[in-house]
């Protein structure tokens, strides 16, 4: 009897699971929460984070974050269009904000809502370094990695079993908070899986290259991330985005491929890498 219930619950989950295709990998991914439900939640939470934070505007470094973000967004759109995924970004409402806070972190919520903390700028070191981080974070959002974590959470919490498939707004919000960790809880964000990290690294390299930033700098950035983690308590950016030698080697190996991809989009040379002194 119990076994039978499990079967019924599982097939109900399967019935209501919508699977979206990840345009970057061609893989089918779990998307229990549709963008139409996820994005409004993300946008509201993003605005809440901004209202509770020291958002910096009108400075050279805030303008730089916007500039890099816009270029990465354009690169994403160009890449998707060129690969037959027109309309993929229709519901995106890109926004780029710099928060004056020593936290070493940056993130992109579903729908293209980006935050950089000033604390990560010394590690980014240059606009190209910012582009590497931005490309990686945007890649997580484009590939719906967070959405997959949320979907897994619903199943784990039994929210998606028979009789309870209609996910309530407050359940969406709770799962969202848990898996994106917004507001004061940004630092509580759970780590992405290793395969998601590798995927975001590759997509991020392409995006930064197409945006005109030299992909060879990405591995250098993660070397600095690793060095920064130093002792026993790494900054959160590093614990949710574990940096290790194999990742750095992987980025180095993929850079020539990203440079070739950039050429397809008319990028034959990259912006010079010069350290900023914000
Ligand atoms: Zn990541």
Tab-separated table of N, CA and C and ligand atoms in Angstrom, residues 136-137 140 145 192-193 196-197 200-201 222 237 240-242 247, ligand 1:
chain	number	residue	atom	x	y	z
A	136	UNK	N	29.877	34.395	-15.547
A	136	UNK	CA	29.613	33.165	-14.791
A	136	UNK	C	28.259	33.228	-14.081
A	137	UNK	N	27.981	34.340	-13.411
A	137	UNK	CA	26.719	34.458	-12.660
A	137	UNK	C	25.517	34.496	-13.603
A	140	UNK	N	24.623	31.030	-14.804
A	140	UNK	CA	23.772	30.253	-13.885
A	140	UNK	C	22.301	30.586	-14.115
A	145	UNK	N	19.883	27.211	-13.465
A	145	UNK	CA	20.433	26.352	-12.418
A	145	UNK	C	19.688	26.526	-11.095
A	192	UNK	N	26.037	25.596	-5.703
A	192	UNK	CA	25.629	24.920	-6.929
A	192	UNK	C	26.392	23.607	-7.006
A	193	UNK	N	25.862	22.691	-7.792
A	193	UNK	CA	26.559	21.422	-7.955
A	193	UNK	C	27.798	21.635	-8.822
A	196	UNK	N	26.953	22.041	-12.454
A	196	UNK	CA	26.424	23.372	-12.755
A	196	UNK	C	27.555	24.404	-12.815
A	197	UNK	N	28.515	24.254	-11.925
A	197	UNK	CA	29.654	25.176	-11.921
A	197	UNK	C	30.450	25.071	-13.221
A	200	UNK	N	28.456	26.667	-15.972
A	200	UNK	CA	28.469	28.136	-15.880
A	200	UNK	C	29.831	28.698	-16.268
A	201	UNK	N	30.894	27.967	-15.945
A	201	UNK	CA	32.238	28.412	-16.330
A	201	UNK	C	32.358	28.502	-17.846
A	222	UNK	N	40.113	33.256	-11.049
A	222	UNK	CA	39.849	32.199	-10.063
A	222	UNK	C	41.102	31.837	-9.275
A	237	UNK	N	31.380	33.720	-1.474
A	237	UNK	CA	31.506	33.566	-2.923
A	237	UNK	C	32.295	32.302	-3.231
A	240	UNK	N	30.259	29.014	-2.148
A	240	UNK	CA	29.202	28.626	-3.081
A	240	UNK	C	29.769	28.384	-4.473
A	241	UNK	N	30.948	28.906	-4.724
A	241	UNK	CA	31.614	28.703	-6.009
A	241	UNK	C	33.010	28.166	-5.747
A	242	UNK	N	33.106	26.933	-5.318
A	242	UNK	CA	34.409	26.417	-4.906
A	242	UNK	C	35.452	26.529	-6.013
A	247	UNK	N	39.375	23.302	-11.637
A	247	UNK	CA	38.534	24.331	-12.249
A	247	UNK	C	39.402	25.346	-13.006
B	1	LIG	ZN1	28.873	29.490	-9.913
